[in-house]
mmCIF file of C-alpha atoms and ligand atoms in Angstrom:
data_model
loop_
_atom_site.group_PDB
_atom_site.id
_atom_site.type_symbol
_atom_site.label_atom_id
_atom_site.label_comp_id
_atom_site.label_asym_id
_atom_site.label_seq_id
_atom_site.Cartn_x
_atom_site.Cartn_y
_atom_site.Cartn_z
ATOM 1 C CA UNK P 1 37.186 20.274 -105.304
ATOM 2 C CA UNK P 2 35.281 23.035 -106.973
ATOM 3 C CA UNK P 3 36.503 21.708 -110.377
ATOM 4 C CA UNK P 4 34.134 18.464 -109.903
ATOM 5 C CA UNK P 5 31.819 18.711 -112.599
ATOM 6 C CA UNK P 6 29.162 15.128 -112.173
ATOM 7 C CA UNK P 7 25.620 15.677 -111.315
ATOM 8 C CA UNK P 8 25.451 15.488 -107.428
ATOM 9 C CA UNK P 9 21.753 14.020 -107.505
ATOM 10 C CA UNK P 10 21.864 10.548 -106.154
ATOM 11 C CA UNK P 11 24.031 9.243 -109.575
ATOM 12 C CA UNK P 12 26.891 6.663 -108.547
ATOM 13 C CA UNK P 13 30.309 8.792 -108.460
ATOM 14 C CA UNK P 14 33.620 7.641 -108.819
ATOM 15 C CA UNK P 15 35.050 7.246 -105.593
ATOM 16 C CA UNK P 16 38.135 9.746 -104.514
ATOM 17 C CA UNK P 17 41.680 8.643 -104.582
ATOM 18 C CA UNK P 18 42.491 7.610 -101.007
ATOM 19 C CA UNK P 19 46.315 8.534 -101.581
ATOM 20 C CA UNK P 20 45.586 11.876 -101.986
ATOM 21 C CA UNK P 21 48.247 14.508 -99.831
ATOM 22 C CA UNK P 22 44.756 15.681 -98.330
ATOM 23 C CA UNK P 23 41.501 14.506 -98.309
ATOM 24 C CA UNK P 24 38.262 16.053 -96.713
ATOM 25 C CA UNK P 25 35.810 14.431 -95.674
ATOM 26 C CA UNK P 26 32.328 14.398 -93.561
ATOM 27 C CA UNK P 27 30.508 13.059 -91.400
ATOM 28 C CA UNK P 28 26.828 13.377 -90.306
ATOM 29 C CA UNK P 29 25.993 11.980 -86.895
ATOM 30 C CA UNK P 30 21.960 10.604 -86.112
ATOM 31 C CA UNK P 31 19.774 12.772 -84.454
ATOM 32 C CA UNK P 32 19.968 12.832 -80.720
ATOM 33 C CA UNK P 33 17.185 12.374 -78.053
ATOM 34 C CA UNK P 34 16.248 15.756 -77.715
ATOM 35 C CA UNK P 35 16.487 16.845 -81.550
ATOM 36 C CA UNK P 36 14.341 13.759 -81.594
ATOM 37 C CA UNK P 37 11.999 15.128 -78.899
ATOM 38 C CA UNK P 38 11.954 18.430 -80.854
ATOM 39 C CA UNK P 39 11.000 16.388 -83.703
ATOM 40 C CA UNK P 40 13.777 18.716 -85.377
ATOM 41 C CA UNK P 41 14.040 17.853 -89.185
ATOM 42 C CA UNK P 42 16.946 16.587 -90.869
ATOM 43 C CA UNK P 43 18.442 18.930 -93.042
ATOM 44 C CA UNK P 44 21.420 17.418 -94.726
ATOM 45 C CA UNK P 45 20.483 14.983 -96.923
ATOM 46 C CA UNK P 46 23.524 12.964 -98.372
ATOM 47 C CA UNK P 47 23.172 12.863 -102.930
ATOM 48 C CA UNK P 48 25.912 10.397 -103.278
ATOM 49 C CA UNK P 49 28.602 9.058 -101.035
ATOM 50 C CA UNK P 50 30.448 12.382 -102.031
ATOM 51 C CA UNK P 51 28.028 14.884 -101.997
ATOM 52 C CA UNK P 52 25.634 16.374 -99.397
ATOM 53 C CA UNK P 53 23.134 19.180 -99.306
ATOM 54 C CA UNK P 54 21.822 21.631 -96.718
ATOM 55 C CA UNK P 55 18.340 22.761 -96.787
ATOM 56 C CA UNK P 56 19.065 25.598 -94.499
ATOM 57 C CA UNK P 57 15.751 27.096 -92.894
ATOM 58 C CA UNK P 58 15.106 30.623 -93.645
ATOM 59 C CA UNK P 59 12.894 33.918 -93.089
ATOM 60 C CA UNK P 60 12.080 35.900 -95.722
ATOM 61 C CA UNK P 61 11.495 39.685 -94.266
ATOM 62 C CA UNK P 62 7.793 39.521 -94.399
ATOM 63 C CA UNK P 63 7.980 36.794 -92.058
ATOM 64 C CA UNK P 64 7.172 33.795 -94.411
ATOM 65 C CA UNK P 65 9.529 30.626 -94.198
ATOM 66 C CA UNK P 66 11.841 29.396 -97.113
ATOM 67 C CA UNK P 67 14.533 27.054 -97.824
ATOM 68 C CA UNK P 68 17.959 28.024 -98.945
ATOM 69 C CA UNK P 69 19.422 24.910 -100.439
ATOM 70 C CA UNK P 70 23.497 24.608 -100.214
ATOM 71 C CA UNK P 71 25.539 21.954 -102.082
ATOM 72 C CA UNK P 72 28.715 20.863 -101.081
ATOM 73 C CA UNK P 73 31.403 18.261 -102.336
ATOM 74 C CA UNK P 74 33.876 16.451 -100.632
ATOM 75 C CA UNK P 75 36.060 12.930 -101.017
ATOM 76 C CA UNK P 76 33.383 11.141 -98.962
ATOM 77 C CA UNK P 77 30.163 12.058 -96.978
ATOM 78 C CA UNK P 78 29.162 9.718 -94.375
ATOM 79 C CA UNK P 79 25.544 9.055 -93.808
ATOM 80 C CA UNK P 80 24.523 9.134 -89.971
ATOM 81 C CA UNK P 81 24.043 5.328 -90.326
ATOM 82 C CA UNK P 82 27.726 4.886 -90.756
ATOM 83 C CA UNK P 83 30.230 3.003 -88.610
ATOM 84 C CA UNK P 84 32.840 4.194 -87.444
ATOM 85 C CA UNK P 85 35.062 0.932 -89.174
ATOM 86 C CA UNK P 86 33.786 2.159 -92.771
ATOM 87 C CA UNK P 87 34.352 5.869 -91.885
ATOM 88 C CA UNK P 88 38.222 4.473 -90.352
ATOM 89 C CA UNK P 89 38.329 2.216 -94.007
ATOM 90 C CA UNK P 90 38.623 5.638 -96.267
ATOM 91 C CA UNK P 91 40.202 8.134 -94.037
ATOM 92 C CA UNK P 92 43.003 6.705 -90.917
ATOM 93 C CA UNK P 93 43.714 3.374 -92.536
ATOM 94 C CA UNK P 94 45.311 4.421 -95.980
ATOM 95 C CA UNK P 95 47.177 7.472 -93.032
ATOM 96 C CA UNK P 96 48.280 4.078 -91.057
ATOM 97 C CA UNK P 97 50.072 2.597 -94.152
ATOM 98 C CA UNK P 98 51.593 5.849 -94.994
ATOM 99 C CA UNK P 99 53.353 6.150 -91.674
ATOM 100 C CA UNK P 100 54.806 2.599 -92.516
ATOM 101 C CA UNK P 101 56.401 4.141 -95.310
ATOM 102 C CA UNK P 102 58.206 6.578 -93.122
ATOM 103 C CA UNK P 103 55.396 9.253 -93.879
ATOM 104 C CA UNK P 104 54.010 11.894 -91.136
ATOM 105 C CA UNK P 105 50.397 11.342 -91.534
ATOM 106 C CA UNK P 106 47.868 13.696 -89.198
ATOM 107 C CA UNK P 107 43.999 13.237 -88.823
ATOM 108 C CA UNK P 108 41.822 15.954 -87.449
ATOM 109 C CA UNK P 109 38.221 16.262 -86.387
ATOM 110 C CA UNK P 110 36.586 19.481 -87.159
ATOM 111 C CA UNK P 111 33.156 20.414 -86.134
ATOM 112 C CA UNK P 112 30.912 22.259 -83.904
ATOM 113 C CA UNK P 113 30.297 21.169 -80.590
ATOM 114 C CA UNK P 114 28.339 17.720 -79.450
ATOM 115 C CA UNK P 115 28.783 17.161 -83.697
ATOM 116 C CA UNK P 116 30.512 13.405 -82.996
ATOM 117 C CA UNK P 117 34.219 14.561 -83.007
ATOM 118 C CA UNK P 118 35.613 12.894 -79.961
ATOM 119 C CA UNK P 119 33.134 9.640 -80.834
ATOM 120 C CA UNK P 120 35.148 9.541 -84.474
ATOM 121 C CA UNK P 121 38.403 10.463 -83.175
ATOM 122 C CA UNK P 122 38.770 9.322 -80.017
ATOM 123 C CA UNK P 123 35.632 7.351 -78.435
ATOM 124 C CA UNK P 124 37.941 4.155 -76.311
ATOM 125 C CA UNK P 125 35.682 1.659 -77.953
ATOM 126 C CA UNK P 126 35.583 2.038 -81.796
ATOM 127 C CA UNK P 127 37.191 5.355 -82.099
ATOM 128 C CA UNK P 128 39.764 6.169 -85.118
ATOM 129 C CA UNK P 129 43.065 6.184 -82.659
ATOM 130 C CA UNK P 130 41.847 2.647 -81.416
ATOM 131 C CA UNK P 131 40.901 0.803 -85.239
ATOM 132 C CA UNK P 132 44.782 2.373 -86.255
ATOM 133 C CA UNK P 133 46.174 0.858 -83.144
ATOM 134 C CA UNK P 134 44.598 -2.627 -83.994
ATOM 135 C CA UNK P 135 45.959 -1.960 -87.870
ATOM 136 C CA UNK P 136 49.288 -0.777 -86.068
ATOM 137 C CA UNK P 137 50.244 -3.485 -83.929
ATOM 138 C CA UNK P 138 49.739 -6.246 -86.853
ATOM 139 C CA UNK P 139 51.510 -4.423 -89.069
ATOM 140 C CA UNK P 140 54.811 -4.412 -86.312
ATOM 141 C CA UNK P 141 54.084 -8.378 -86.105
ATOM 142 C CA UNK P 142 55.152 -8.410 -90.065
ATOM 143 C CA UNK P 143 58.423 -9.321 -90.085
ATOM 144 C CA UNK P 144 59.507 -6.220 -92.420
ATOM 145 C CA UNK P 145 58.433 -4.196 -89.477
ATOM 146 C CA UNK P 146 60.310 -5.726 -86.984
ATOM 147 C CA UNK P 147 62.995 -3.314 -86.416
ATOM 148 C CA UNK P 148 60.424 -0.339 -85.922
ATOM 149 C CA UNK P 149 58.218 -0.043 -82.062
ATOM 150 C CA UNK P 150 55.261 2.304 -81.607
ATOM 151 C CA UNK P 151 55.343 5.320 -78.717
ATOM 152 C CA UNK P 152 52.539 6.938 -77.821
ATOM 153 C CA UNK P 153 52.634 10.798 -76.207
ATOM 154 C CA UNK P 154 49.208 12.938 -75.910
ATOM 155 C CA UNK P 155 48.893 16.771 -75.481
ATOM 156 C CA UNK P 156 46.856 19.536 -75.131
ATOM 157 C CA UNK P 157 46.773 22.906 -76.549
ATOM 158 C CA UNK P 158 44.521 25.519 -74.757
ATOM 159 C CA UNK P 159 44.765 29.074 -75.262
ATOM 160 C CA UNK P 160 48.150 28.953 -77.369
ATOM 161 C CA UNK P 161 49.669 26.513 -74.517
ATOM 162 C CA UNK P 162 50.957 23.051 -74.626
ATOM 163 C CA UNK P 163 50.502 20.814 -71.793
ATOM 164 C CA UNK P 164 51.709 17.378 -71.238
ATOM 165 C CA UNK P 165 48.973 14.995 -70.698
ATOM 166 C CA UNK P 166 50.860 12.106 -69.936
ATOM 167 C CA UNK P 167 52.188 13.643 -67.337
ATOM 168 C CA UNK P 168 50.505 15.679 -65.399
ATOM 169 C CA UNK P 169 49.478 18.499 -67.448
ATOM 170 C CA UNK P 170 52.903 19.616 -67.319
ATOM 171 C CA UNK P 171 53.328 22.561 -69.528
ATOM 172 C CA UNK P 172 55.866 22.134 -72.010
ATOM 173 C CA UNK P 173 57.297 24.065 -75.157
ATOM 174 C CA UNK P 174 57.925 23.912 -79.224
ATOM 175 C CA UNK P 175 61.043 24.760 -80.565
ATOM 176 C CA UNK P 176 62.958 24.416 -84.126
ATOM 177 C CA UNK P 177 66.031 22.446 -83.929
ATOM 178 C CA UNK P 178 69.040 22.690 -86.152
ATOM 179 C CA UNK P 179 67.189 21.092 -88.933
ATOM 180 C CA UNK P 180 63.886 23.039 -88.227
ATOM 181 C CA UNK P 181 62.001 20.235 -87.251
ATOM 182 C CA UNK P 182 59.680 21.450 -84.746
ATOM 183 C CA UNK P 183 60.656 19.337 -81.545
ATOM 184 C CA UNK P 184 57.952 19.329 -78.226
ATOM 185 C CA UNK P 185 60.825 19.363 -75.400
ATOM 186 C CA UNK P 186 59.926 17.533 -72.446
ATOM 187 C CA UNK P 187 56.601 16.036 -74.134
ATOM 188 C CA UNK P 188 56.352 12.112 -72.434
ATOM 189 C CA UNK P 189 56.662 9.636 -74.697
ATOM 190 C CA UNK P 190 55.821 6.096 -73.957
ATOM 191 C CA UNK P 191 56.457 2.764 -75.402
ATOM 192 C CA UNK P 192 53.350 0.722 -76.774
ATOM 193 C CA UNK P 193 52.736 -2.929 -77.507
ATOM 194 C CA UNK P 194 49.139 -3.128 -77.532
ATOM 195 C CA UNK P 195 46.111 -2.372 -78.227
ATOM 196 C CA UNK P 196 45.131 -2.468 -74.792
ATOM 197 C CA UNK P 197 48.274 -0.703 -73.424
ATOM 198 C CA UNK P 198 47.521 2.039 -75.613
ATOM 199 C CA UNK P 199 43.626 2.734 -74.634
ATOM 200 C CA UNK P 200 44.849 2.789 -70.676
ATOM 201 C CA UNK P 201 47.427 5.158 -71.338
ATOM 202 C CA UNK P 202 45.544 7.162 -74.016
ATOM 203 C CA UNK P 203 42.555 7.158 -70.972
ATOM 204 C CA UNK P 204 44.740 8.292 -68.191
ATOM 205 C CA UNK P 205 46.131 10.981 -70.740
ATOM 206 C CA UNK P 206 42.162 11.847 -71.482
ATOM 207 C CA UNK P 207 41.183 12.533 -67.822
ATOM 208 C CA UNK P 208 43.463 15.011 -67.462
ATOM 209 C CA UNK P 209 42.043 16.691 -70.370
ATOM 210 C CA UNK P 210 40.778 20.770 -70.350
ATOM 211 C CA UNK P 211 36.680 20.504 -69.950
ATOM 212 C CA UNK P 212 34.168 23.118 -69.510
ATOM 213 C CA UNK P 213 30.499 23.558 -70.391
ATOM 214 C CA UNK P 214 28.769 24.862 -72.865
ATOM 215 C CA UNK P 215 25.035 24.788 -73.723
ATOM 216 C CA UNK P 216 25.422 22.524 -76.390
ATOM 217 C CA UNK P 217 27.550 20.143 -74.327
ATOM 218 C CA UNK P 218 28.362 19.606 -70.688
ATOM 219 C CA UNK P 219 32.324 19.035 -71.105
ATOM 220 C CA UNK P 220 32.788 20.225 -74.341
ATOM 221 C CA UNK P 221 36.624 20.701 -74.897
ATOM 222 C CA UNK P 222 38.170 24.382 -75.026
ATOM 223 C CA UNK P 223 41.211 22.842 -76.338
ATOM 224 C CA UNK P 224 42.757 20.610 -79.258
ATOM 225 C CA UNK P 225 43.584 17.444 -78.424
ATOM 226 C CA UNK P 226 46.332 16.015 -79.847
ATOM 227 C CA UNK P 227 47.437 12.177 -79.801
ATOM 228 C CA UNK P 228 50.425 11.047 -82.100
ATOM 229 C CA UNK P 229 51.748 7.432 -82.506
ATOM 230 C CA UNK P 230 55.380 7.515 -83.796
ATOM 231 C CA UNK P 231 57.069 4.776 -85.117
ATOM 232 C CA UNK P 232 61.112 4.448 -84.374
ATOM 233 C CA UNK P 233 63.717 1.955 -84.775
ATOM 234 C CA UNK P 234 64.050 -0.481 -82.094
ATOM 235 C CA UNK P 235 67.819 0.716 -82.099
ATOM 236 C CA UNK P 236 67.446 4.099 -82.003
ATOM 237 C CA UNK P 237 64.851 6.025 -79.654
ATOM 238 C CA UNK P 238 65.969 9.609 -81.313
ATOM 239 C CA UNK P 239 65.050 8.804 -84.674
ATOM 240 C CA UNK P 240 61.275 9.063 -85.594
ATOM 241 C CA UNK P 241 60.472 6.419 -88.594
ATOM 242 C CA UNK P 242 56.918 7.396 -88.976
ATOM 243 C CA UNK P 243 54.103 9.158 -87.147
ATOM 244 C CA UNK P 244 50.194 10.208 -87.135
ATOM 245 C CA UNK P 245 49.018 12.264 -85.055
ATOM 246 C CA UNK P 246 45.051 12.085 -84.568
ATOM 247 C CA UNK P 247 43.413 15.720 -83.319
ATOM 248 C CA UNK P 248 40.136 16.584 -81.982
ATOM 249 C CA UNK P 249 39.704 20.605 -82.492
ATOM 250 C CA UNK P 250 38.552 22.378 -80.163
ATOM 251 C CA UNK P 251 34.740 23.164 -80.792
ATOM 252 C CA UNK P 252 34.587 25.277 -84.183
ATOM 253 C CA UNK P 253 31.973 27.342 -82.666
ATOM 254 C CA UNK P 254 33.749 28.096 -79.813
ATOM 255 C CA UNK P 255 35.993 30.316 -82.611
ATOM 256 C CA UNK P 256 33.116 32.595 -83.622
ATOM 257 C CA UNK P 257 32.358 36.000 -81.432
ATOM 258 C CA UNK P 258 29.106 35.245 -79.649
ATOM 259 C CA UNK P 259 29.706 37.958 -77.921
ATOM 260 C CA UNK P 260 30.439 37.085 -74.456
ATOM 261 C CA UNK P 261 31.085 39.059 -71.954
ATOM 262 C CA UNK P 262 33.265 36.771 -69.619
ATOM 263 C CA UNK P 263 36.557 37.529 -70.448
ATOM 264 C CA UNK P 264 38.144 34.023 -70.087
ATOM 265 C CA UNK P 265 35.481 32.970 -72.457
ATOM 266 C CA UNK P 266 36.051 35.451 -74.937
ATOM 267 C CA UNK P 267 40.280 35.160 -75.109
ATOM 268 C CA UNK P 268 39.702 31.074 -75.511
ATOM 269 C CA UNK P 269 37.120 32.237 -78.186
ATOM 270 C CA UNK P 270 39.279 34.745 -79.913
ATOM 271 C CA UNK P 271 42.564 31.730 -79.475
ATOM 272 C CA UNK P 272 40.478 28.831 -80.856
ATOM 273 C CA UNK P 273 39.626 31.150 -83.757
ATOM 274 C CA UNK P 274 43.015 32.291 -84.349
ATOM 275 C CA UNK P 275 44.529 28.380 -84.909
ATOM 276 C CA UNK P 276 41.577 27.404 -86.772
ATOM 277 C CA UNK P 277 41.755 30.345 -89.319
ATOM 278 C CA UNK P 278 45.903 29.181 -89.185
ATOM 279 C CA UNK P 279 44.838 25.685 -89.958
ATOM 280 C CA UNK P 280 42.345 26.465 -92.744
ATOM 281 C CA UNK P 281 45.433 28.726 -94.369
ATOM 282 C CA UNK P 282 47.836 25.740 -93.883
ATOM 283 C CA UNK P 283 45.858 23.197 -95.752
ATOM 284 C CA UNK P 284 45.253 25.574 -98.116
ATOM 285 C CA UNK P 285 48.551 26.183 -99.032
ATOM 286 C CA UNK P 286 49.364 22.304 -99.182
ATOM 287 C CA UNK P 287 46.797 21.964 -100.735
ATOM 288 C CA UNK P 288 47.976 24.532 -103.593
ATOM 289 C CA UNK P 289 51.301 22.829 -103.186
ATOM 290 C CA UNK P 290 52.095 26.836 -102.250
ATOM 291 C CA UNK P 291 56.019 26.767 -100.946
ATOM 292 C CA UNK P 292 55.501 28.713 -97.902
ATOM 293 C CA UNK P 293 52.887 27.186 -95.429
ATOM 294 C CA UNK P 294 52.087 29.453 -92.757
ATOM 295 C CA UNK P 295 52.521 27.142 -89.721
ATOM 296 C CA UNK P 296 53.996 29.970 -87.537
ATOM 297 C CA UNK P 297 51.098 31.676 -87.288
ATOM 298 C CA UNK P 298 49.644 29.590 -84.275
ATOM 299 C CA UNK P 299 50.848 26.725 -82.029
ATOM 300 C CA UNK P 300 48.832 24.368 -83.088
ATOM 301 C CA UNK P 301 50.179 25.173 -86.800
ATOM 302 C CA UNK P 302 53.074 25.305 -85.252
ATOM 303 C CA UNK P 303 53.651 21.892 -83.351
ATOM 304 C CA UNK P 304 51.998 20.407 -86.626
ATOM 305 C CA UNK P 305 54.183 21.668 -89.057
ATOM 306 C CA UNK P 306 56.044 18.118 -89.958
ATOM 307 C CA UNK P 307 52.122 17.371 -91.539
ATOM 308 C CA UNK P 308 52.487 20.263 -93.611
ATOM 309 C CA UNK P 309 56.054 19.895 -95.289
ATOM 310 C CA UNK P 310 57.934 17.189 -96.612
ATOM 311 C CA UNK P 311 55.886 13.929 -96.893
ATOM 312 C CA UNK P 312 53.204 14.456 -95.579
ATOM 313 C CA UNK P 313 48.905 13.086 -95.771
ATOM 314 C CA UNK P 314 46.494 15.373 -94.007
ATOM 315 C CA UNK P 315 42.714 13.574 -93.759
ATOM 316 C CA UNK P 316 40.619 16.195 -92.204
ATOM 317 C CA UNK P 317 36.671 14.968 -90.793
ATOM 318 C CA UNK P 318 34.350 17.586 -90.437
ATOM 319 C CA UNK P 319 31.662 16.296 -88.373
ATOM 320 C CA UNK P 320 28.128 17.401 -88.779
ATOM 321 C CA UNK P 321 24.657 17.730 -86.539
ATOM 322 C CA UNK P 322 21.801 16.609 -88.902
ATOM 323 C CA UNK P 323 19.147 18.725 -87.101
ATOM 324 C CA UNK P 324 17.375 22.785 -88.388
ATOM 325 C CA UNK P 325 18.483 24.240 -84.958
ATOM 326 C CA UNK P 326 22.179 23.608 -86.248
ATOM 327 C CA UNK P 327 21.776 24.800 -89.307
ATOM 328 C CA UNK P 328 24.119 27.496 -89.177
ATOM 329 C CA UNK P 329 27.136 25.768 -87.451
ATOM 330 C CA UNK P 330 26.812 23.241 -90.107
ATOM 331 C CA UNK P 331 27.530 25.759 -92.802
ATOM 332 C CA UNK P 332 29.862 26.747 -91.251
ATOM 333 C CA UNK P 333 31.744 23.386 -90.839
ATOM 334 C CA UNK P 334 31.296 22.794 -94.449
ATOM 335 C CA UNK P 335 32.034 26.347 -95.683
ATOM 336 C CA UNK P 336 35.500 25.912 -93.742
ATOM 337 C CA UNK P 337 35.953 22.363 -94.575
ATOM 338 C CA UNK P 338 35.245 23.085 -98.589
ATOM 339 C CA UNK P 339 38.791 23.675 -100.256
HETATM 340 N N1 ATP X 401 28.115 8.967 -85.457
HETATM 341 C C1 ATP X 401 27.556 8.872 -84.235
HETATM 342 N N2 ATP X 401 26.769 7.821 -83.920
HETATM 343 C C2 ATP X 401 26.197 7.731 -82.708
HETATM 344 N N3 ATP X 401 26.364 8.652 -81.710
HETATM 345 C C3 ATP X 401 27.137 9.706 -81.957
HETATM 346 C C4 ATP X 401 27.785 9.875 -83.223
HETATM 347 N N4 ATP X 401 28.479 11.015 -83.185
HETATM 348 C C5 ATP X 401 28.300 11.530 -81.953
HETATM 349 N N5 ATP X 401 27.493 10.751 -81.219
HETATM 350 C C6 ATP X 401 27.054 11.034 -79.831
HETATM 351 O O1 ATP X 401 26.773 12.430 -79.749
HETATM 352 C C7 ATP X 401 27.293 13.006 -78.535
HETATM 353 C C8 ATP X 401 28.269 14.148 -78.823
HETATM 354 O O2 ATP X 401 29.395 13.621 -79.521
HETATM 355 P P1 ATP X 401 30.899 14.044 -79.189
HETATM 356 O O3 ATP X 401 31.155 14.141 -77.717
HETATM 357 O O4 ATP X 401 31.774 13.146 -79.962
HETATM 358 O O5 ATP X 401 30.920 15.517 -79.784
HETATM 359 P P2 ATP X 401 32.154 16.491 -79.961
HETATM 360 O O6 ATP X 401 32.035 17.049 -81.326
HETATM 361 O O7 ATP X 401 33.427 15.792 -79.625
HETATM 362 O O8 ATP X 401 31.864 17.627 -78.904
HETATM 363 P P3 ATP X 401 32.916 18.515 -78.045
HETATM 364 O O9 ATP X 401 33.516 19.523 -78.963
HETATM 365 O O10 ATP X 401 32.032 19.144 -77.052
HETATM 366 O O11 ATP X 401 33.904 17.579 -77.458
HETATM 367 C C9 ATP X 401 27.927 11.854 -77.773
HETATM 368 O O12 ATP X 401 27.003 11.352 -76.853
HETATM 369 C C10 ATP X 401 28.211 10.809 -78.849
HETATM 370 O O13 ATP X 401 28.197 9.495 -78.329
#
């Protein structure tokens, strides 16, 4: 990324190759009502479709305000105008034609808390999982396709657990099998043929999911959410053709030390840091093409370790606030989402 050399100042770039093993990209949602009522200023003004800057708001010691401005560079930046159908055009669609050529595809959203996450990931009206689905279910129609059916299974990780939540949050464990794929044993799995079918068992799935509040946001998620579509043979259940996975993280702020003094809060705190730092070090090494990835070092690594070997595409979304008072959880999302 670093070795991208065009101006950044609103010139036309060439776009990014959407076949890439991993792309990074972000997104920038619109102000909300009360950043609006704060009349907060937006800070993060996109130069180009790849390139976005942060005029973070600063105090020099003698009191007097300044502006540190950041630069950052990515595969796309999406303005907080954007839909999600053009964001779901550059970064799930080319993940949904991979998996149709037997490829292990996983999307993740990464972002501080009440930053648009679950709305790009997993919102049940236009979210990422439910464009793919649409994409997914034509593409079984083709008749090259037609030996392959679509099974849906959805799980959360909280504090270095796994629990089932197709079934009722049954806790449920990782293992290597003889050919070290990493296998979840017991996880439900459940046959899909539509659209529709999938949102009512993706929102029964949801409701189950770990909540708690925070100030930024009143059921902001403690845990990673993670929702794979896998594509087998009609003739054979065992065998997994293809498969993306689509994650929401966790709140990335939830990883720093705030110092809290409730315990509870403080071991999910230290946990959500601990598989985020594991993540960053596995997409660093893929992205290195390094030939160890470090995917033992959490569970979430872990249980995603078929997106790190073998062939494998990795889109990662960081998602943004556009407003001063988050000017420092939107540094660092782009600090840890710049390669
Ligand atoms: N791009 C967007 N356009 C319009 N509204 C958005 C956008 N992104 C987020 N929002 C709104 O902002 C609020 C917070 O978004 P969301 O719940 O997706 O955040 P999150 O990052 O998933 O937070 P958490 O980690 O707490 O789950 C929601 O009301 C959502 O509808």
């Amino acid at each position: 990324m670093g070795a991208l050399k065009y101006s950044t100042n609103n010139t036309v770039v060439p776009p990014s190759d959407l076949n890439q093993k991993i792309r990074v990209c972000v997104r920038k949602r619109p102000m909300n009502k009360k950043e609006m009522e704060r009349s907060e200023k937006d800070i993060a003004p996109l130069l180009n479709t790849r390139s976005i800057q942060i005029n973070e708001p600063k105090l020099k010691l003698d009191l007097t305000r300044y502006i540190e401005q950041h630069t950052f560079i990515f595969d796309d930046v999406f303005d907080a105008n954007s839909k999600n159908t053009s964001v779901y055009e550059r970064t799930a669609f080319p993940l949904v034609k991979y998996m149709f050529e037997g490829g292990r595809a996983t999307c993740f959203a990464y972002g501080q808390t009440g930053s648009g996450k679950t709305f790009t990931m997993l919102d049940p009206n236009h979210g990422l999982y439910v464009l793919a689905a649409k994409d997914i279910f034509a593409l079984l129609k083709k008749p090259e396709n037609e030996h392959l059916s679509a099974w849906i299974g959805l799980y959360e990780i909280y504090q270095g657990h796994i629990y089932d939540l197709l079934n009722e949050r049954k806790k449920i464990y990782a293992r290597e099998d003889a050919k070290r794929n990493v296998i979840i044993s017991g996880l439900r799995e459940y046959p899909i043929d539509n659209v529709g079918n999938l949102i009512q068992v993706f929102e029964f799935g949801s409701n189950e999911r770990s909540t708690g509040s925070t100030v930024a946001n009143d059921s902001s998620s403690r845990s990673h959410a993670v929702l794979q579509i896998l594509l087998k043979p009609k003739n054979n259940r065992k065998k997994i053709y293809g498969k993306l996975s689509f994650i929401d993280l966790a709140g990335s702020e939830r990883g720093a030390d705030r110092g809290e003094t409730d315990i509870k809060t403080r071991m999910e705190g230290a946990e959500i840091n601990k598989s985020l730092l594991a993540l960053k070090e596995c997409i660093r090494a893929l992205d290195q093409d390094k030939r160890h990835t470090p995917f033992r070092q959490s569970q979430l690594t872990q249980v995603l370790k078929d997106s790190f070997v073998g062939k494998s595409r990795t889109c990662m979304i960081a998602t943004i606030s556009p407003g001063g008072s988050n000017s420092e959880h939107t540094l660092n999302t782009l600090r840890y989402a710049d390669r």
